[in-house]
């Protein structure tokens, strides 16, 4: 839990050049669009995990693309660095300025309009500040759905989701944010506006420039709007909790369900016995869906635009009965109604909070090829526990995406803050080394931000890193866009 708010630090002293810049920015954006009030700035200067706190020259909140463009021209002229921020719900400190106080914090939250929602085209054009939950509601009101969701949907914004190429729990079927983006509007470092919003199914005029900005964490440009795809609303949903003898069986069940269920298979999450026990112990009212304890559990979700709940549940039940018959699974429960499905998901979504209550831990967000993940978990867990005596490695999450959250829990009695400081870096380096040896990624869905920048530099392919730095230098030669992040 975050500490209660202390007295906010005063804004950093202003240089003469800064005061010229601030006067011009205030004239441009008006009093609603620019503030130096420490109380108003303070909530946005710390990331939501509470790991990073920075300072800023001011908080700018432009209301239109034209204002963002004019502001960027001003920043370029005065060489003022800019840190763009969406819902401030990121996991790697990517939207938190550094401690120098020289950067302008740029919030896109006032740009929250849905410019166009076209049900016939299956398309919506959102400004960067639209909150994900709001997009879900707007799509549902038209009998449609936006097929990406995650825990922070009540605060995460479209601009942030694009800039971090967010994932979530439907990636198995629908892909990450990258797969949802049909077009983008981006303000470049020099203030020019790149309009790539036209959503053409076919367009071979050279480079697909919008892909450069997706996942670039605000280091190449400021995403001000996105054209996103919408799907027909779900007619039915079926959710199952499955008990398994091991993670290899979970991998085999995933392949079997993909073949058997096809397009309706939307989520396949794994939960080891240790994580389930933690949630049952810490989450009020939590109940295990199965009578017995199983070494591993899988949470399976199916969604169909055609079949209703009853028909889809029957399909899923039949598929699981066959898996039981084949000796692949030990037990299974199908949610009887929406409330039970929500209860199953609450067990999955409660893992991070429950593990945190147990004590300090080092958390990693990693991927390897989907097929290799069960073997990786079987090899990496014992290797970490042997090298760092007293620790316990747990892996849970998106097996269907080859992405797990790999947490290394501290030995009993370890003191929060001290243990991470003393042991954390070596443990994370060890995890990241193993992931790299297995051909995987040290950041599957959370991004690099400031947290993993050194590790990216240490472990990423030097040719790829060199290319990323050259692209950064070409698009942002003065280094004004989100300095100290990613590259
Ligand atoms: Zn995740």
XYZ file of C-alpha atoms and ligand atoms in Angstrom:
488
model
C 0.000 0.000 0.000
C 1.182 3.441 -0.870
C 2.218 5.748 1.957
C -0.144 8.583 2.772
C 0.600 11.795 0.961
C 3.268 13.890 2.565
C 3.713 17.563 1.947
C 4.565 17.807 -1.722
C 8.007 19.098 -2.622
C 8.034 22.651 -3.953
C 8.562 22.954 -7.691
C 12.211 23.184 -8.644
C 13.732 26.662 -9.014
C 13.141 28.262 -12.376
C 15.927 29.474 -14.611
C 15.461 32.651 -16.609
C 15.136 30.607 -19.839
C 12.577 28.364 -18.111
C 10.442 31.341 -17.139
C 10.373 32.498 -20.776
C 9.275 29.015 -21.772
C 6.659 28.802 -19.020
C 5.186 32.192 -19.898
C 4.892 31.171 -23.542
C 3.427 27.757 -22.626
C 0.870 29.342 -20.314
C -0.122 31.828 -23.013
C -0.570 28.892 -25.379
C -2.473 26.490 -23.111
C -4.255 28.794 -20.692
C -4.578 28.264 -16.924
C -6.407 24.909 -17.312
C -3.715 23.635 -19.621
C -0.616 24.443 -17.567
C 0.048 24.305 -13.846
C 3.011 24.530 -11.491
C 0.855 23.995 -8.390
C 2.752 21.355 -6.362
C -0.462 19.859 -4.989
C -1.922 19.383 -8.470
C 1.318 17.979 -9.873
C 2.188 15.706 -6.982
C -0.050 12.668 -7.770
C 1.468 12.384 -11.247
C 5.112 12.566 -10.188
C 5.177 9.087 -8.634
C 4.441 5.891 -10.569
C 1.509 3.873 -9.244
C 3.710 1.117 -7.845
C 5.411 3.819 -5.797
C 8.913 2.924 -6.996
C 9.873 6.121 -8.790
C 9.319 9.745 -7.857
C 10.463 12.595 -10.059
C 10.087 16.357 -10.399
C 8.800 18.456 -13.252
C 9.017 22.007 -14.484
C 5.230 22.066 -14.886
C 2.292 19.865 -15.788
C 0.914 20.563 -19.279
C -2.559 19.331 -20.172
C -3.317 20.374 -23.758
C -6.865 19.967 -25.033
C -6.233 19.313 -28.733
C -3.725 17.948 -31.220
C -3.072 21.504 -32.396
C -2.139 22.491 -28.833
C 0.174 19.472 -28.479
C 1.850 20.404 -31.771
C 2.323 24.056 -30.764
C 3.631 22.955 -27.362
C 6.166 20.599 -28.949
C 7.397 23.416 -31.208
C 7.851 25.538 -28.093
C 9.665 22.732 -26.258
C 11.956 22.207 -29.242
C 12.758 25.933 -29.413
C 13.571 26.072 -25.678
C 15.090 22.556 -25.557
C 12.717 21.504 -22.803
C 12.429 17.697 -22.414
C 8.913 16.217 -22.377
C 7.623 13.216 -20.425
C 4.273 12.063 -21.857
C 1.841 10.401 -19.478
C -1.466 8.554 -19.895
C -3.277 7.009 -16.918
C -0.053 6.699 -14.885
C -0.743 2.993 -14.352
C 2.449 1.669 -15.978
C 4.651 -0.935 -14.296
C 8.182 0.209 -15.200
C 8.345 3.933 -14.387
C 8.024 4.844 -18.064
C 5.818 7.897 -17.431
C 7.652 9.315 -14.411
C 10.104 12.199 -14.956
C 13.603 12.107 -13.480
C 14.644 14.015 -10.364
C 16.193 16.975 -12.187
C 12.936 18.908 -12.443
C 13.871 20.117 -15.904
C 11.256 18.172 -17.876
C 7.711 19.128 -18.723
C 5.168 16.491 -17.693
C 2.707 16.182 -20.585
C -0.652 14.660 -19.679
C -3.013 13.724 -22.496
C -5.943 13.149 -20.116
C -7.925 16.176 -21.313
C -7.942 14.778 -24.850
C -10.643 12.234 -24.024
C -13.025 12.440 -26.989
C -14.170 9.543 -29.116
C -13.971 11.304 -32.466
C -15.814 8.652 -34.470
C -17.387 5.264 -33.823
C -18.380 3.509 -37.023
C -20.230 0.218 -36.347
C -20.419 -0.668 -40.058
C -16.659 -0.309 -40.470
C -15.917 -1.897 -37.069
C -13.769 1.088 -36.250
C -13.397 3.696 -33.532
C -11.157 6.768 -33.489
C -10.174 7.678 -29.919
C -8.119 10.542 -28.607
C -5.154 9.558 -26.466
C -6.823 10.363 -23.149
C -9.828 8.032 -23.590
C -9.872 5.604 -20.654
C -10.042 1.932 -21.685
C -13.171 1.265 -19.634
C -14.915 4.168 -21.371
C -14.030 2.683 -24.760
C -15.456 -0.697 -23.668
C -18.725 0.958 -22.662
C -18.978 3.021 -25.847
C -18.403 -0.095 -27.983
C -20.922 -2.180 -26.011
C -23.568 0.516 -26.447
C -23.284 -0.126 -30.192
C -23.376 -3.939 -29.945
C -19.605 -4.167 -30.385
C -16.549 -4.931 -28.286
C -12.957 -3.777 -28.078
C -10.966 -7.008 -27.618
C -8.287 -5.905 -25.151
C -8.646 -5.633 -21.409
C -6.399 -5.545 -18.352
C -6.458 -4.877 -14.617
C -5.877 -1.133 -14.951
C -8.760 -0.561 -17.397
C -10.343 2.064 -15.145
C -7.312 4.359 -15.471
C -5.227 3.179 -18.452
C -5.646 5.451 -21.485
C -5.553 4.657 -25.186
C -2.397 6.764 -25.649
C -0.601 4.845 -22.907
C -1.863 1.481 -24.146
C -0.589 2.238 -27.657
C 2.726 3.645 -26.420
C 3.391 0.542 -24.309
C 1.839 -2.004 -26.705
C -0.255 -3.279 -23.790
C -1.262 -6.944 -23.514
C -3.744 -8.317 -20.988
C -5.771 -11.496 -20.820
C -7.172 -11.795 -24.379
C -3.881 -11.725 -26.280
C -4.042 -15.471 -27.033
C -6.982 -14.878 -29.375
C -6.820 -11.202 -30.325
C -3.176 -10.116 -30.018
C -1.644 -7.170 -28.162
C -2.492 -3.493 -28.697
C -0.410 -3.611 -31.878
C -3.024 -5.892 -33.427
C -5.881 -3.510 -32.556
C -4.358 -0.344 -34.030
C -5.516 0.456 -37.559
C -4.203 4.003 -37.661
C -2.432 6.630 -35.551
C -2.023 10.368 -35.161
C 1.336 11.362 -33.715
C 2.954 14.702 -32.884
C 6.677 14.564 -33.634
C 9.523 16.141 -31.678
C 9.588 19.183 -33.980
C 5.832 19.759 -33.583
C 4.766 18.385 -36.956
C 1.656 16.203 -36.992
C 1.920 12.762 -38.587
C -1.613 11.807 -39.691
C -1.787 8.047 -40.215
C -5.408 7.694 -39.085
C -6.760 6.439 -42.429
C -7.524 2.788 -41.715
C -6.763 1.114 -45.025
C -6.916 -2.650 -45.244
C -4.250 -2.586 -47.918
C -1.574 0.106 -48.129
C 1.853 -0.574 -49.551
C 3.299 2.904 -49.675
C 6.540 1.824 -48.069
C 7.316 1.616 -44.328
C 4.440 0.999 -41.915
C 5.375 4.044 -39.839
C 2.641 3.654 -37.215
C 4.295 0.448 -35.984
C 7.362 2.484 -34.967
C 5.360 4.429 -32.402
C 3.456 1.469 -30.935
C 5.481 0.269 -27.962
C 8.049 3.074 -28.245
C 7.032 4.447 -24.806
C 6.831 8.080 -25.903
C 10.486 8.170 -26.987
C 9.756 8.796 -30.695
C 6.610 10.940 -30.704
C 3.442 11.834 -28.820
C 0.459 9.641 -29.741
C -2.580 11.958 -29.805
C -5.225 9.666 -31.377
C -5.670 6.111 -32.618
C -8.042 4.313 -34.985
C -8.845 0.952 -33.387
C -10.683 -2.127 -34.566
C -13.937 -3.264 -32.975
C -15.469 -6.752 -33.045
C -19.070 -7.945 -32.796
C -20.201 -8.163 -29.155
C -19.897 -11.516 -27.407
C -23.067 -13.643 -27.484
C -21.737 -16.163 -25.000
C -18.942 -16.738 -22.540
C -17.780 -19.910 -20.764
C -15.135 -20.113 -18.059
C -13.501 -23.176 -16.505
C -11.080 -23.850 -13.660
C -9.000 -26.973 -14.240
C -6.792 -28.979 -11.870
C -3.584 -30.406 -13.371
C -0.777 -32.705 -12.233
C 1.993 -30.508 -13.677
C 2.941 -27.611 -15.937
C 3.792 -29.998 -18.808
C 0.185 -31.201 -18.682
C -0.914 -27.550 -18.808
C 1.116 -27.081 -21.994
C -0.438 -30.186 -23.548
C -3.932 -29.066 -22.496
C -3.338 -25.673 -24.133
C -2.456 -27.313 -27.452
C -5.416 -29.671 -27.186
C -7.870 -26.839 -26.420
C -6.512 -24.721 -29.277
C -7.160 -27.577 -31.697
C -10.489 -28.553 -30.187
C -12.039 -25.123 -29.552
C -10.464 -23.032 -32.305
C -11.422 -19.389 -32.434
C -13.548 -19.312 -29.291
C -10.563 -20.001 -26.992
C -9.745 -16.545 -25.688
C -7.768 -17.002 -22.477
C -5.503 -19.687 -21.015
C -3.917 -18.701 -17.705
C -1.969 -20.917 -15.300
C -1.877 -20.715 -11.506
C 0.448 -22.913 -9.421
C -0.783 -24.369 -6.118
C 1.345 -21.913 -4.113
C -0.288 -18.872 -5.735
C -3.806 -20.257 -5.305
C -3.109 -20.997 -1.630
C -1.846 -17.419 -1.125
C -4.993 -15.970 -2.683
C -7.270 -18.262 -0.660
C -5.469 -17.158 2.503
C -5.511 -13.421 1.770
C -8.581 -12.644 -0.324
C -11.739 -12.269 1.767
C -14.418 -14.739 0.682
C -12.171 -16.540 -1.826
C -13.033 -20.221 -2.382
C -11.237 -22.890 -4.348
C -13.321 -23.996 -7.351
C -12.118 -27.601 -6.884
C -12.366 -29.856 -3.832
C -8.750 -31.026 -3.926
C -5.404 -29.307 -4.193
C -3.629 -29.693 -7.536
C 0.017 -28.817 -8.305
C -1.157 -26.562 -11.154
C -4.429 -24.978 -12.232
C -5.555 -23.571 -15.562
C -8.161 -20.874 -16.049
C -9.750 -21.243 -19.468
C -12.070 -18.735 -21.058
C -14.090 -19.071 -24.249
C -15.986 -16.246 -25.936
C -18.184 -16.539 -29.002
C -20.028 -13.955 -31.096
C -22.489 -16.693 -32.164
C -23.080 -19.248 -29.403
C -24.854 -18.274 -26.174
C -23.590 -19.086 -22.663
C -25.322 -22.464 -22.448
C -24.145 -23.722 -25.833
C -20.593 -22.512 -25.272
C -20.449 -24.053 -21.776
C -21.538 -27.355 -23.276
C -18.795 -27.186 -25.914
C -16.190 -26.428 -23.248
C -17.515 -29.130 -20.929
C -17.333 -31.710 -23.702
C -13.753 -30.714 -24.552
C -12.705 -30.989 -20.899
C -14.507 -34.336 -20.474
C -12.400 -35.686 -23.335
C -9.232 -34.344 -21.686
C -10.246 -36.000 -18.419
C -10.896 -39.254 -20.255
C -7.448 -39.006 -21.843
C -5.895 -38.630 -18.380
C -4.592 -35.137 -19.149
C -6.457 -33.276 -16.401
C -7.339 -34.242 -12.859
C -10.550 -32.279 -12.323
C -12.469 -29.302 -13.710
C -15.270 -26.914 -12.805
C -17.245 -24.854 -15.311
C -18.630 -21.563 -14.048
C -22.408 -21.895 -13.772
C -23.053 -18.181 -14.150
C -21.409 -14.790 -14.609
C -20.792 -14.373 -10.858
C -18.918 -17.667 -10.673
C -16.840 -16.757 -13.738
C -15.943 -13.462 -12.048
C -14.985 -15.395 -8.891
C -12.626 -17.623 -10.931
C -10.999 -14.534 -12.463
C -10.722 -12.887 -9.038
C -8.519 -15.813 -7.948
C -6.241 -15.191 -10.919
C -6.255 -11.395 -10.588
C -5.635 -11.557 -6.826
C -2.259 -13.299 -7.101
C -0.038 -10.206 -7.146
C -1.699 -8.667 -4.073
C -1.677 -11.973 -2.172
C 1.987 -12.671 -2.929
C 2.848 -9.109 -1.887
C 1.209 -9.704 1.482
C 3.521 -12.693 2.035
C 6.668 -10.569 1.956
C 9.160 -9.007 -0.434
C 9.617 -10.445 -3.907
C 11.419 -9.679 -7.157
C 8.935 -9.619 -10.017
C 9.676 -10.382 -13.637
C 7.477 -10.179 -16.720
C 9.014 -12.611 -19.170
C 8.266 -14.542 -22.334
C 9.789 -17.474 -24.192
C 8.343 -19.320 -27.201
C 4.909 -20.663 -26.158
C 5.962 -24.287 -26.722
C 9.056 -23.879 -24.512
C 7.402 -22.248 -21.485
C 6.599 -25.434 -19.459
C 10.219 -26.628 -19.789
C 11.496 -23.143 -18.974
C 9.446 -23.039 -15.758
C 10.680 -26.518 -14.777
C 14.308 -25.508 -15.369
C 14.389 -21.896 -14.196
C 12.479 -22.271 -10.903
C 14.879 -24.830 -9.350
C 17.937 -23.026 -10.806
C 16.952 -19.748 -9.122
C 16.034 -21.418 -5.828
C 19.369 -23.309 -5.763
C 21.449 -20.208 -6.509
C 19.593 -18.003 -4.010
C 18.954 -20.202 -0.944
C 15.655 -19.735 0.865
C 13.894 -18.094 -2.079
C 10.866 -19.531 -3.827
C 10.206 -18.994 -7.523
C 6.594 -18.909 -8.702
C 5.403 -18.493 -12.276
C 1.833 -17.686 -13.185
C -0.220 -16.030 -15.889
C -0.543 -16.086 -19.630
C 0.707 -19.550 -20.657
C -1.270 -19.208 -23.881
C 0.971 -16.250 -24.827
C 4.248 -17.822 -23.666
C 4.298 -15.068 -21.011
C 4.430 -15.609 -17.268
C 4.958 -13.346 -14.314
C 7.982 -14.940 -12.671
C 8.181 -13.860 -9.034
C 11.037 -14.771 -6.731
C 9.815 -14.603 -3.131
C 12.270 -13.677 -0.380
C 13.327 -16.156 2.311
C 11.148 -16.115 5.397
C 11.976 -13.216 7.701
C 13.527 -11.049 4.985
C 12.940 -7.339 5.545
C 11.127 -5.430 2.797
C 13.327 -2.810 1.212
C 16.564 -4.208 2.598
C 16.319 -7.631 0.941
C 15.491 -6.216 -2.508
C 18.379 -3.755 -2.182
C 20.835 -6.487 -1.168
C 19.745 -9.473 -3.278
C 17.286 -8.187 -5.850
C 19.613 -7.071 -8.611
C 21.529 -10.372 -8.703
C 18.303 -12.386 -8.735
C 16.776 -10.340 -11.561
C 19.993 -10.537 -13.573
C 19.951 -14.328 -13.116
C 16.305 -14.587 -14.251
C 16.986 -12.348 -17.247
C 20.106 -14.335 -18.178
C 18.080 -17.561 -18.185
C 15.307 -15.966 -20.268
C 17.875 -14.713 -22.767
C 19.494 -18.172 -22.998
C 16.057 -19.581 -23.824
C 15.569 -17.072 -26.630
C 12.997 -15.070 -24.701
C 12.241 -11.481 -23.696
C 12.932 -9.686 -20.401
C 9.753 -7.672 -20.948
C 6.763 -9.482 -22.370
C 4.084 -6.883 -21.697
C 5.126 -4.233 -19.147
C 7.705 -2.441 -21.287
C 11.214 -1.191 -20.448
C 10.653 2.305 -18.988
C 13.403 3.288 -16.574
C 13.252 0.015 -14.642
C 14.678 -2.344 -17.278
C 16.725 0.092 -19.357
C 20.088 -1.162 -18.073
C 19.066 -4.791 -18.490
C 17.931 -4.129 -22.062
C 21.295 -2.527 -22.809
C 23.083 -5.502 -21.197
C 21.153 -8.298 -22.866
C 19.476 -7.199 -26.079
C 20.975 -8.013 -29.456
C 23.559 -5.281 -30.164
C 22.458 -4.949 -33.786
C 18.832 -4.413 -32.712
C 19.890 -1.967 -29.982
C 22.058 -0.021 -32.428
C 19.166 0.236 -34.862
C 16.790 1.417 -32.116
C 19.285 4.135 -31.118
C 19.681 5.293 -34.725
C 15.899 5.522 -35.139
C 15.682 7.451 -31.858
C 18.403 9.863 -33.023
C 16.656 10.381 -36.364
C 13.239 11.152 -34.874
C 14.394 12.988 -31.761
C 17.866 14.413 -32.464
C 17.824 16.676 -29.368
C 16.777 13.817 -27.068
C 13.741 15.697 -25.759
C 11.157 12.889 -25.847
C 10.901 10.904 -22.602
C 14.632 11.020 -21.816
C 16.093 8.212 -19.710
C 13.511 5.670 -20.864
C 13.821 2.599 -23.100
C 16.904 3.513 -25.218
Zn 0.062 -9.906 -17.201
